[in-house]
XYZ file of C-alpha atoms in Angstrom:
705
model
C 113.822 62.690 141.169
C 114.972 66.296 140.821
C 112.516 69.086 140.305
C 114.585 69.624 137.145
C 114.264 66.428 135.740
C 110.724 66.330 136.628
C 109.489 69.047 134.399
C 111.280 67.638 131.433
C 109.789 64.201 131.894
C 106.255 65.799 132.295
C 106.843 67.696 129.010
C 108.249 64.588 127.158
C 104.951 62.749 128.060
C 102.980 65.169 125.864
C 103.155 62.775 122.835
C 101.635 59.780 124.880
C 98.065 59.352 123.776
C 95.178 59.599 126.268
C 92.044 57.433 126.274
C 90.519 59.294 123.641
C 93.247 58.828 121.273
C 94.726 62.521 121.590
C 97.951 63.866 122.854
C 98.334 64.441 126.445
C 98.611 68.074 126.474
C 97.876 68.609 130.019
C 101.330 67.315 130.529
C 103.020 70.286 129.083
C 100.674 72.573 131.223
C 101.930 70.571 134.216
C 105.768 70.764 132.972
C 105.298 74.453 132.767
C 103.582 74.958 136.150
C 106.390 72.719 137.635
C 109.166 74.842 135.883
C 107.768 78.074 137.054
C 107.684 77.009 140.600
C 111.310 75.928 140.159
C 112.033 79.351 138.971
C 110.254 80.904 141.711
C 112.603 79.295 144.134
C 115.535 80.682 142.173
C 114.468 84.084 142.025
C 115.869 86.878 144.254
C 112.864 88.464 146.380
C 112.408 92.002 147.269
C 110.321 94.136 149.388
C 108.526 95.794 146.736
C 108.934 96.382 143.082
C 110.444 99.707 143.430
C 113.193 98.579 145.567
C 113.909 95.642 143.186
C 114.435 98.581 140.459
C 116.579 100.469 142.730
C 118.756 97.713 143.107
C 118.902 96.596 139.509
C 120.311 100.017 138.761
C 122.580 100.138 141.659
C 124.223 96.802 140.956
C 124.583 97.679 137.063
C 121.796 95.518 135.797
C 119.467 98.151 134.415
C 119.773 101.486 133.092
C 119.303 104.351 135.364
C 115.504 104.813 134.387
C 115.062 106.963 137.619
C 117.184 109.652 136.476
C 115.478 109.391 132.702
C 111.919 109.516 134.053
C 112.409 112.205 136.933
C 112.979 110.229 139.927
C 111.303 107.521 142.414
C 107.673 109.098 142.387
C 107.424 108.943 138.340
C 108.686 105.337 138.492
C 106.050 104.625 140.975
C 103.298 106.049 138.944
C 104.613 104.324 135.844
C 104.426 100.934 137.696
C 100.922 101.749 138.983
C 99.987 101.950 135.308
C 101.594 98.750 134.433
C 103.433 96.116 136.618
C 101.097 96.811 139.611
C 97.719 96.683 137.817
C 95.869 94.036 139.113
C 94.157 92.117 136.517
C 91.568 89.209 136.581
C 93.685 87.053 134.668
C 97.416 87.576 135.108
C 100.053 86.952 132.787
C 100.836 83.042 132.235
C 103.054 81.438 129.871
C 100.968 79.134 127.400
C 103.410 76.368 127.031
C 106.390 74.955 128.645
C 108.504 75.887 125.696
C 107.249 79.387 126.237
C 108.424 79.583 129.530
C 111.743 77.613 129.321
C 112.766 79.931 126.385
C 111.884 83.087 128.158
C 114.059 82.196 131.351
C 116.990 80.744 129.603
C 117.248 83.314 126.841
C 115.989 86.679 127.763
C 115.634 87.107 131.566
C 118.263 88.897 133.702
C 120.276 86.681 135.972
C 122.849 87.455 138.660
C 126.486 87.590 137.610
C 127.039 83.731 138.376
C 123.833 82.948 136.362
C 122.300 81.032 139.273
C 119.571 83.469 140.400
C 116.741 84.908 138.333
C 116.185 88.805 138.949
C 113.225 89.360 136.974
C 109.790 87.886 135.622
C 108.191 88.163 132.356
C 106.178 91.369 133.467
C 109.303 92.899 134.840
C 111.243 92.186 131.866
C 108.692 93.885 129.536
C 108.572 96.834 132.009
C 112.163 97.802 131.592
C 112.224 96.929 127.868
C 109.219 99.399 127.443
C 110.860 102.000 129.595
C 113.870 101.830 127.453
C 112.256 102.019 124.424
C 110.220 105.003 125.441
C 113.059 106.913 126.582
C 111.587 108.842 129.333
C 107.812 109.087 127.685
C 105.709 107.579 130.453
C 102.739 107.557 128.248
C 104.572 105.713 125.448
C 106.167 103.327 128.070
C 102.674 102.420 129.066
C 101.721 101.587 125.484
C 104.679 99.744 124.811
C 104.321 97.713 127.952
C 100.625 96.684 127.469
C 101.570 96.048 123.562
C 104.102 93.486 124.642
C 102.451 92.262 127.856
C 99.423 91.395 125.770
C 101.731 89.687 123.337
C 100.515 91.621 120.271
C 103.764 92.970 119.627
C 107.013 91.272 119.910
C 110.503 93.114 119.377
C 113.224 91.022 117.683
C 115.406 89.076 119.946
C 118.324 91.568 120.088
C 115.961 94.226 121.454
C 113.901 91.937 123.689
C 117.047 90.795 125.314
C 119.298 94.031 125.619
C 116.833 97.019 125.942
C 117.025 98.349 129.411
C 120.174 96.545 130.631
C 123.211 98.651 131.419
C 125.580 95.936 130.353
C 123.913 95.326 126.986
C 124.547 94.281 123.405
C 123.351 95.914 120.154
C 119.586 96.506 119.816
C 119.937 95.268 116.229
C 122.216 92.565 114.651
C 121.542 92.271 110.831
C 123.366 94.255 108.416
C 124.098 94.304 104.604
C 127.218 95.335 103.109
C 128.413 95.986 99.315
C 131.736 95.264 98.311
C 133.528 97.548 95.689
C 136.113 95.966 93.320
C 139.522 97.023 94.747
C 141.577 95.830 97.431
C 140.859 98.834 99.673
C 137.076 98.143 98.921
C 137.435 94.158 100.039
C 139.568 95.241 102.912
C 136.787 97.739 104.058
C 134.116 95.041 103.833
C 136.273 92.317 105.695
C 137.011 94.929 108.624
C 133.579 96.030 108.958
C 132.351 92.425 108.879
C 134.649 91.687 111.842
C 133.377 94.923 113.682
C 129.731 93.941 113.332
C 130.268 90.419 114.003
C 132.030 91.052 117.292
C 128.698 92.727 118.126
C 126.630 89.495 117.328
C 125.709 90.693 114.024
C 124.625 88.485 111.031
C 126.220 89.996 107.998
C 125.216 89.710 104.188
C 127.632 90.949 101.406
C 127.035 91.514 97.818
C 129.986 90.328 95.933
C 128.810 91.188 92.402
C 130.961 93.819 91.579
C 134.376 92.138 92.377
C 136.032 90.945 89.215
C 135.858 87.282 88.041
C 138.576 84.669 88.571
C 141.289 85.043 85.736
C 140.297 88.938 85.120
C 143.097 91.289 84.848
C 144.552 93.569 87.332
C 146.334 96.740 86.145
C 146.310 95.391 82.621
C 148.175 92.071 83.535
C 145.693 89.313 82.479
C 144.647 86.308 84.157
C 145.839 87.127 87.720
C 142.570 87.939 89.562
C 141.236 85.564 92.252
C 137.709 86.224 91.764
C 134.962 86.346 94.174
C 135.236 83.032 95.920
C 138.239 83.889 97.930
C 136.535 87.054 99.274
C 133.612 84.961 100.048
C 136.124 82.601 101.972
C 137.657 85.589 103.728
C 134.278 87.013 104.996
C 133.320 83.499 106.439
C 136.705 83.795 108.284
C 136.203 87.049 109.624
C 132.913 86.107 111.254
C 134.319 83.086 112.573
C 137.368 85.048 113.860
C 135.102 88.008 115.725
C 132.410 85.704 117.266
C 131.141 87.655 120.150
C 133.572 86.611 122.738
C 132.949 82.876 121.798
C 129.682 83.104 123.167
C 127.966 82.757 119.945
C 129.224 81.847 116.244
C 129.135 84.414 113.679
C 126.907 84.618 110.794
C 127.516 85.488 107.391
C 125.853 85.116 103.924
C 127.641 86.214 100.452
C 125.226 87.195 97.447
C 126.144 87.185 93.757
C 124.620 87.970 90.641
C 123.913 84.847 88.404
C 125.315 87.196 85.432
C 128.450 87.204 87.047
C 131.146 84.892 85.736
C 131.893 83.310 89.303
C 128.258 82.635 90.274
C 128.483 79.085 89.375
C 131.667 78.467 91.557
C 129.935 80.226 94.473
C 127.003 77.830 94.084
C 129.501 74.946 93.578
C 130.876 75.804 96.977
C 127.598 74.511 98.820
C 127.874 70.834 97.022
C 128.164 68.222 99.362
C 131.259 66.935 97.467
C 132.867 70.077 97.184
C 136.827 70.201 98.049
C 137.322 71.893 101.302
C 139.681 74.608 99.527
C 136.568 75.797 97.690
C 133.714 75.029 100.077
C 131.913 77.553 102.135
C 131.083 75.287 105.168
C 129.741 78.100 107.612
C 128.693 81.050 105.409
C 125.314 81.027 103.283
C 125.111 81.900 99.817
C 122.470 83.771 97.793
C 122.025 84.380 94.185
C 120.682 87.549 92.630
C 118.517 86.666 89.709
C 116.997 89.328 87.306
C 114.035 88.690 85.155
C 116.397 88.320 82.218
C 117.708 85.058 83.872
C 114.030 83.530 83.698
C 113.246 84.684 80.205
C 116.502 82.926 78.661
C 115.406 80.008 80.750
C 112.049 80.082 79.388
C 113.494 80.150 75.838
C 115.743 77.326 76.524
C 118.674 79.443 75.492
C 122.162 79.730 76.554
C 122.940 82.050 79.399
C 126.118 84.260 79.150
C 127.914 85.358 82.379
C 130.157 88.147 82.419
C 133.366 89.702 84.014
C 132.138 92.781 85.914
C 135.390 94.460 84.966
C 134.490 94.198 81.342
C 131.038 95.069 82.025
C 132.342 98.451 83.591
C 134.444 98.913 80.658
C 132.026 98.572 78.223
C 128.776 100.249 79.914
C 130.648 102.290 82.446
C 128.502 100.877 85.276
C 129.252 98.197 87.868
C 127.531 94.901 87.115
C 125.345 95.441 90.377
C 124.163 98.633 89.282
C 123.650 97.924 85.436
C 120.239 97.044 84.105
C 121.467 93.592 82.675
C 118.439 93.534 80.038
C 119.532 96.763 78.716
C 122.950 95.713 77.865
C 123.071 92.010 77.601
C 123.184 91.539 73.932
C 125.876 94.157 73.530
C 127.887 92.285 76.075
C 127.185 89.001 74.510
C 128.285 90.336 70.791
C 131.450 92.076 72.074
C 134.180 89.506 71.763
C 136.347 91.784 73.978
C 134.311 90.936 77.025
C 135.032 87.969 79.125
C 132.337 85.408 79.425
C 131.321 81.736 80.302
C 128.207 80.148 78.957
C 125.783 77.451 80.270
C 122.094 76.433 79.153
C 119.919 78.454 81.326
C 117.737 75.487 82.224
C 120.697 73.468 83.036
C 121.463 76.536 85.578
C 118.281 76.653 87.344
C 118.467 72.672 87.748
C 121.918 72.823 89.164
C 120.274 75.669 91.674
C 117.573 73.100 92.771
C 120.136 70.234 92.769
C 122.416 72.365 95.461
C 119.305 73.290 97.429
C 118.057 69.624 97.885
C 121.618 68.876 98.895
C 122.350 71.704 101.261
C 119.525 74.093 101.427
C 121.039 76.903 99.590
C 121.251 79.050 97.634
C 118.740 81.618 98.598
C 117.215 83.292 95.460
C 116.719 86.866 95.200
C 114.446 88.173 92.415
C 116.140 91.804 91.978
C 113.505 92.859 89.325
C 110.705 92.085 91.225
C 112.017 94.049 94.323
C 112.762 96.968 92.414
C 109.490 97.033 90.498
C 107.661 97.234 93.746
C 110.061 99.403 95.420
C 108.550 102.924 96.491
C 111.875 104.852 96.513
C 112.991 103.701 93.075
C 113.684 107.189 92.155
C 116.023 107.656 95.247
C 117.981 104.335 94.895
C 118.007 100.608 93.898
C 117.598 97.439 95.811
C 120.478 95.250 94.947
C 120.547 92.310 97.447
C 119.015 90.886 100.567
C 119.926 89.620 103.991
C 120.662 86.545 105.782
C 116.761 85.736 106.076
C 115.829 87.246 102.710
C 113.247 89.621 104.015
C 115.275 93.071 103.774
C 115.173 94.933 100.737
C 116.469 98.310 100.961
C 118.239 100.867 98.670
C 122.037 100.184 98.813
C 125.007 102.102 97.398
C 128.669 100.771 97.177
C 131.155 102.959 99.064
C 134.314 104.089 97.564
C 137.502 103.429 99.713
C 140.480 105.416 98.639
C 144.198 105.329 99.639
C 145.333 106.794 102.663
C 145.155 110.539 102.539
C 142.093 110.664 100.200
C 138.866 111.020 101.524
C 136.538 107.951 101.140
C 133.157 108.157 99.856
C 130.922 106.554 102.475
C 127.834 105.464 101.061
C 124.498 103.897 102.486
C 124.410 100.007 103.490
C 121.791 98.556 105.663
C 120.665 97.533 108.934
C 117.776 95.602 110.082
C 115.477 96.543 112.868
C 112.748 94.184 113.204
C 109.629 93.413 115.193
C 106.478 91.288 114.717
C 102.653 91.451 115.507
C 100.988 88.272 116.806
C 98.206 87.819 114.400
C 95.920 85.738 116.534
C 95.961 88.123 119.624
C 96.095 91.187 117.601
C 92.748 90.273 115.549
C 91.297 89.335 119.070
C 92.173 92.710 120.314
C 90.242 94.089 117.484
C 89.340 97.406 117.914
C 92.677 98.558 119.276
C 94.660 97.127 116.502
C 95.897 100.546 115.329
C 97.204 101.580 118.888
C 99.181 98.413 118.930
C 100.818 99.056 115.436
C 101.553 102.449 116.391
C 103.129 101.502 119.296
C 105.293 98.865 117.223
C 106.470 101.556 114.919
C 107.306 103.818 117.530
C 109.118 101.093 119.317
C 111.079 100.261 116.473
C 111.697 103.871 115.423
C 113.220 104.263 118.940
C 115.487 101.493 118.296
C 116.578 103.123 115.240
C 117.113 106.516 116.802
C 119.269 104.771 119.543
C 121.634 102.735 116.997
C 124.959 104.021 115.846
C 127.465 101.469 115.066
C 130.595 103.545 114.950
C 132.878 101.150 113.271
C 130.387 100.627 110.224
C 129.878 103.732 108.974
C 127.817 103.174 105.778
C 125.454 101.447 108.038
C 125.370 104.088 110.452
C 124.788 106.933 107.564
C 121.993 104.872 106.159
C 120.348 104.432 109.781
C 120.483 108.146 110.304
C 119.028 109.228 106.820
C 116.174 106.717 106.583
C 115.343 105.343 109.840
C 114.167 102.076 108.233
C 112.252 99.387 110.426
C 110.803 96.333 109.721
C 107.491 95.444 111.376
C 106.016 91.841 110.507
C 103.860 89.200 111.618
C 103.864 85.917 113.309
C 101.167 82.963 114.090
C 99.560 83.041 110.715
C 99.333 79.124 110.600
C 97.933 79.058 114.521
C 95.423 81.681 113.857
C 94.210 79.968 110.730
C 93.958 76.427 112.557
C 92.351 77.935 115.468
C 89.691 79.213 113.301
C 89.219 76.109 111.383
C 90.761 77.483 107.997
C 92.799 75.596 105.767
C 96.297 77.101 104.939
C 95.929 76.580 101.141
C 92.314 77.828 101.025
C 90.827 80.762 99.332
C 89.811 81.821 103.152
C 93.434 81.777 104.059
C 94.312 84.243 101.120
C 91.189 86.435 101.717
C 92.306 86.816 105.477
C 95.999 87.510 104.640
C 94.789 90.330 101.893
C 92.492 91.816 104.856
C 95.113 91.680 107.655
C 98.253 92.604 105.870
C 96.713 95.591 104.174
C 95.333 96.823 107.665
C 98.634 96.128 108.988
C 100.243 98.520 106.299
C 97.484 101.187 106.744
C 98.481 101.822 110.224
C 102.162 101.305 109.775
C 101.979 104.380 107.408
C 99.680 106.230 109.549
C 102.143 105.930 112.400
C 105.221 106.812 110.630
C 103.500 109.866 109.274
C 102.327 110.941 112.701
C 106.194 110.596 113.898
C 107.137 112.805 110.889
C 104.506 115.461 111.718
C 105.585 115.485 115.244
C 109.320 115.864 114.580
C 108.856 117.999 111.475
C 111.547 115.520 109.738
C 111.173 113.122 106.945
C 113.398 110.322 105.787
C 115.985 111.687 103.468
C 114.738 112.430 99.837
C 110.980 111.615 100.834
C 109.923 114.166 98.038
C 111.477 111.848 95.413
C 109.438 108.812 96.510
C 106.160 107.493 95.407
C 104.490 108.338 98.718
C 105.326 112.069 98.294
C 103.562 112.418 94.623
C 100.640 110.171 96.104
C 101.087 107.231 93.436
C 102.159 104.571 95.861
C 98.364 104.742 97.237
C 96.634 104.337 93.696
C 96.066 100.722 93.944
C 94.708 100.921 97.362
C 92.045 103.491 96.484
C 91.188 101.933 92.887
C 91.301 98.430 94.323
C 90.441 98.620 98.089
C 90.833 95.406 99.991
C 87.595 94.104 100.836
C 86.528 90.921 102.307
C 85.217 88.036 99.959
C 84.403 85.059 102.076
C 82.002 84.497 104.556
C 84.195 82.673 107.023
C 86.804 85.676 106.992
C 83.816 88.267 107.149
C 82.315 86.368 110.232
C 85.909 86.329 112.035
C 86.580 89.962 111.231
C 83.128 91.402 112.311
C 83.016 89.275 115.314
C 86.361 90.632 116.665
C 85.820 94.273 115.882
C 88.602 94.437 113.462
C 88.224 97.434 111.594
C 89.276 97.176 107.722
C 90.321 100.734 106.321
C 87.824 101.855 103.791
C 88.419 103.741 100.279
C 87.819 106.962 101.920
C 90.502 106.248 104.769
C 92.953 105.504 102.201
C 92.593 108.565 100.362
C 92.729 110.397 103.561
C 95.848 108.681 104.174
C 97.360 109.587 101.133
C 96.651 113.305 101.705
C 98.215 112.995 105.038
C 101.236 111.380 103.758
C 101.746 113.965 101.005
C 101.370 116.815 103.387
C 103.243 115.295 106.531
C 105.771 112.653 104.900
C 106.931 109.532 106.404
C 109.887 109.324 109.151
C 110.853 105.903 108.256
C 111.773 104.903 104.526
C 110.755 101.331 105.171
C 108.434 99.998 107.628
C 107.382 96.431 106.979
C 109.226 93.172 106.605
C 108.055 89.486 107.405
C 111.248 88.047 108.899
C 111.190 84.479 110.332
C 110.245 84.379 114.068
C 111.948 81.625 115.837
C 113.225 81.392 119.486
C 110.693 84.551 120.169
C 107.792 82.799 118.728
C 108.056 80.055 121.293
C 107.846 82.776 123.848
C 104.711 84.235 122.290
C 103.284 80.611 121.788
C 102.995 81.282 118.036
C 103.758 79.505 115.088
C 106.522 80.956 112.969
C 105.879 84.153 110.709
C 103.472 83.216 108.108
C 104.963 79.757 107.549
C 103.105 76.731 107.924
C 104.047 74.197 110.656
C 106.204 71.079 110.127
C 105.006 68.900 113.090
C 101.811 68.908 115.473
C 104.255 68.661 118.026
C 107.780 70.181 117.251
C 110.982 68.331 118.847
C 113.863 70.419 119.856
C 116.890 69.107 121.271
C 118.721 71.468 123.942
C 122.315 70.092 125.522
C 121.195 66.703 126.721
C 117.556 66.801 126.895
C 114.397 67.294 124.407
C 111.811 69.677 124.532
C 108.399 69.088 122.891
C 106.490 72.065 121.613
C 102.485 71.434 120.765
C 101.401 73.769 118.351
C 99.151 76.768 119.608
C 95.394 75.912 120.252
C 96.121 72.306 119.063
C 93.129 70.290 119.846
C 91.195 67.083 118.245
C 89.321 70.072 115.955
C 92.044 72.326 115.002
C 94.851 69.254 114.164
C 92.874 68.758 110.831
C 93.904 72.385 109.894
C 97.572 72.024 110.853
C 98.759 70.299 107.727
C 102.433 69.791 107.686
C 104.453 72.266 105.481
C 105.852 68.826 103.829
C 102.491 67.950 102.615
C 101.236 71.460 101.502
C 100.972 72.224 97.852
C 104.128 74.584 97.301
C 102.147 76.489 94.470
C 99.538 77.388 97.251
C 102.086 78.483 99.522
C 103.505 80.678 97.200
C 100.268 82.095 96.413
C 99.636 82.749 100.052
C 102.992 84.574 100.357
C 102.320 86.845 97.000
C 99.033 88.181 98.836
C 100.908 89.030 101.688
C 103.858 90.715 99.583
C 101.678 93.094 98.002
C 101.288 94.881 101.276
C 104.949 94.724 102.429
C 107.479 97.340 101.095
C 110.509 95.091 101.907
C 110.120 91.172 101.570
C 108.885 87.868 103.142
C 111.074 85.195 104.099
C 109.721 82.326 102.266
C 110.996 78.658 102.907
C 110.247 75.862 100.454
C 109.450 72.405 101.671
C 110.467 69.395 99.834
C 110.975 65.516 100.028
C 112.947 62.990 98.333
C 110.347 62.700 95.767
C 110.588 66.254 94.659
C 112.470 66.320 91.446
C 114.858 69.161 90.849
C 112.523 70.080 87.784
C 109.938 70.427 90.027
C 111.864 72.367 92.662
C 113.047 74.766 89.480
C 109.365 75.484 88.684
C 108.599 76.620 91.990
C 111.559 79.301 91.627
C 109.739 80.435 88.073
C 106.263 80.482 89.550
C 107.470 82.549 92.649
C 109.048 84.988 90.384
C 105.800 85.275 88.068
C 103.692 85.858 91.313
C 105.978 88.779 92.141
C 108.025 87.534 95.223
C 111.003 89.249 96.039
C 112.920 86.236 97.088
C 112.943 82.419 98.260
C 114.782 81.640 101.512
C 116.422 78.367 101.896
C 114.815 75.033 100.802
C 113.866 72.732 103.712
C 114.289 69.159 103.007
C 113.427 66.506 105.321
C 116.690 64.917 105.439
C 118.325 68.401 105.991
C 119.376 70.028 109.471
C 119.229 74.057 108.549
C 120.664 75.969 111.451
C 118.679 78.771 112.681
C 119.388 82.356 111.760
C 119.318 84.041 115.235
C 120.866 87.310 113.673
C 118.195 88.306 111.406
C 115.173 86.350 112.935
C 112.885 88.028 115.077
């Protein structure tokens, strides 16, 4: 039997029961060890680490870090503070999946792909050195944050940072489409430019005039939003990163748009291929008024954006629909469609049960909690529904007339491993600062030449999204039920502390650089009002279990006085980053960390994944005869309690939380619709897809960490 088949076979034996009736988890460790031995036999050998680095630079695998850091001696000193440090317990992958995911997806290999050129420590080193951009102390901080698996950059950054032949460090973008052929062409062209880089692109179609609207006064000739959605789907299919990875796109549309039901129908199983969006994801933008109308069991009226602009002077995507709704309904000159609002909700639920889509974005919730509400409005979200930033539609004029390029959005993400972070206790603030500085470096180094709206926003706002993973793993390890009061108590304490240190780190950067994000003075941070709730209602531990956990690990919780001091610091020094936190789904990279995904509950005690012609089994972190009882499957968890937990986290996240609902064949469409209403009432900003046991939802690799 080949070595390769041997480690696969060992891993596949994990599900067998031992004499005590539990899973044979030792087989997973044996499989990992066998795999690592195979890796070592296929790894190029070097006389020393400095010689390896010189060879990697010379042969065009790494960027020239010798030049950036000041020569060989400087790099040797840096190595002595990182890779060459002798530890009592050197790094080891915690599972077979962790090792195989890293070596299949992230490690540098020779050009023929047959020989490995680095191990985990060496890969982390080059990523850290690149993100530190010549600052040795920062390189050391970044190295240990990643080596200790407290901080994890998103896949695009972790894969590409430090490579001489690299892709982009970010790969998730949001665009807004204007209601003109110029605007539509601009969006389609920009989509292709971003898709060829491996980007996942979400586009807001809310402002596009509806099917049957007028063009230049001629009635009934407009094709509506769906053909634009199809064009975007085709665009990412055409520009697919050299055929190595398919493009990814999502289209969002406001529920008050006349074509919103047509976009929704594009995901129905029985939809005609001419109108079906087979690969693009869809999202609905749902203002609070939609739920109020549904609560009253009234008719919902949807409008033509062209008429909305004619009557109100504003685009449908910009107008506060609650202020103008009655006027638009009573105006007979405004084209409209009508449906019972509860019927619309049930149609959403039915479509979600069939396809997993649409995403639902709660627009008013997002803007109510928006610290930059006086600067701009949040209008949509991304492919994974955790990005919520201000956005403006560009005006694309005819040739010879200067365009008005406005701000679109890019997603620059990373995550804290909750379990490892809490256990590092006293150093948590240092790790968070390293993470924010790391993400800021990615922002500073990112400039998408052919996406001017994205580039402009990045240059002016420096937005980042630090999130977290391994919540369910941490809870199970410490015998806490996901649905419990203790889980919500811990989430409140952990994420408020993460928020505190994120703000502090950004303010430090602003002070050092003497620069804030554009229009900081108009934000809720500048006048101090953002901090009122933290000062008046400072998060405190409420349960004995969480108190014991926090205190035993030396994990410090900011006091009221510290929040007051932070308010003063931020008001004086400003913030460098307009946005700091977002809870993205963590997929491939959470395997490398041996962590559960983001803040989501697990699906199975031992996850089964198919890669090529083989299967890999992934036992949940810290799985034992004791912890298994706290690893309740997401399909068996009360979804209302899941929403409750997310709502606690959302209070401390300036952007959003990617939230999946889990349903079974027994879940009625009415019950699913009630989850939307409850999530909206609890202050969530979005719901990601709905996962049905019978559905296979493809991973979003573009916008996930």
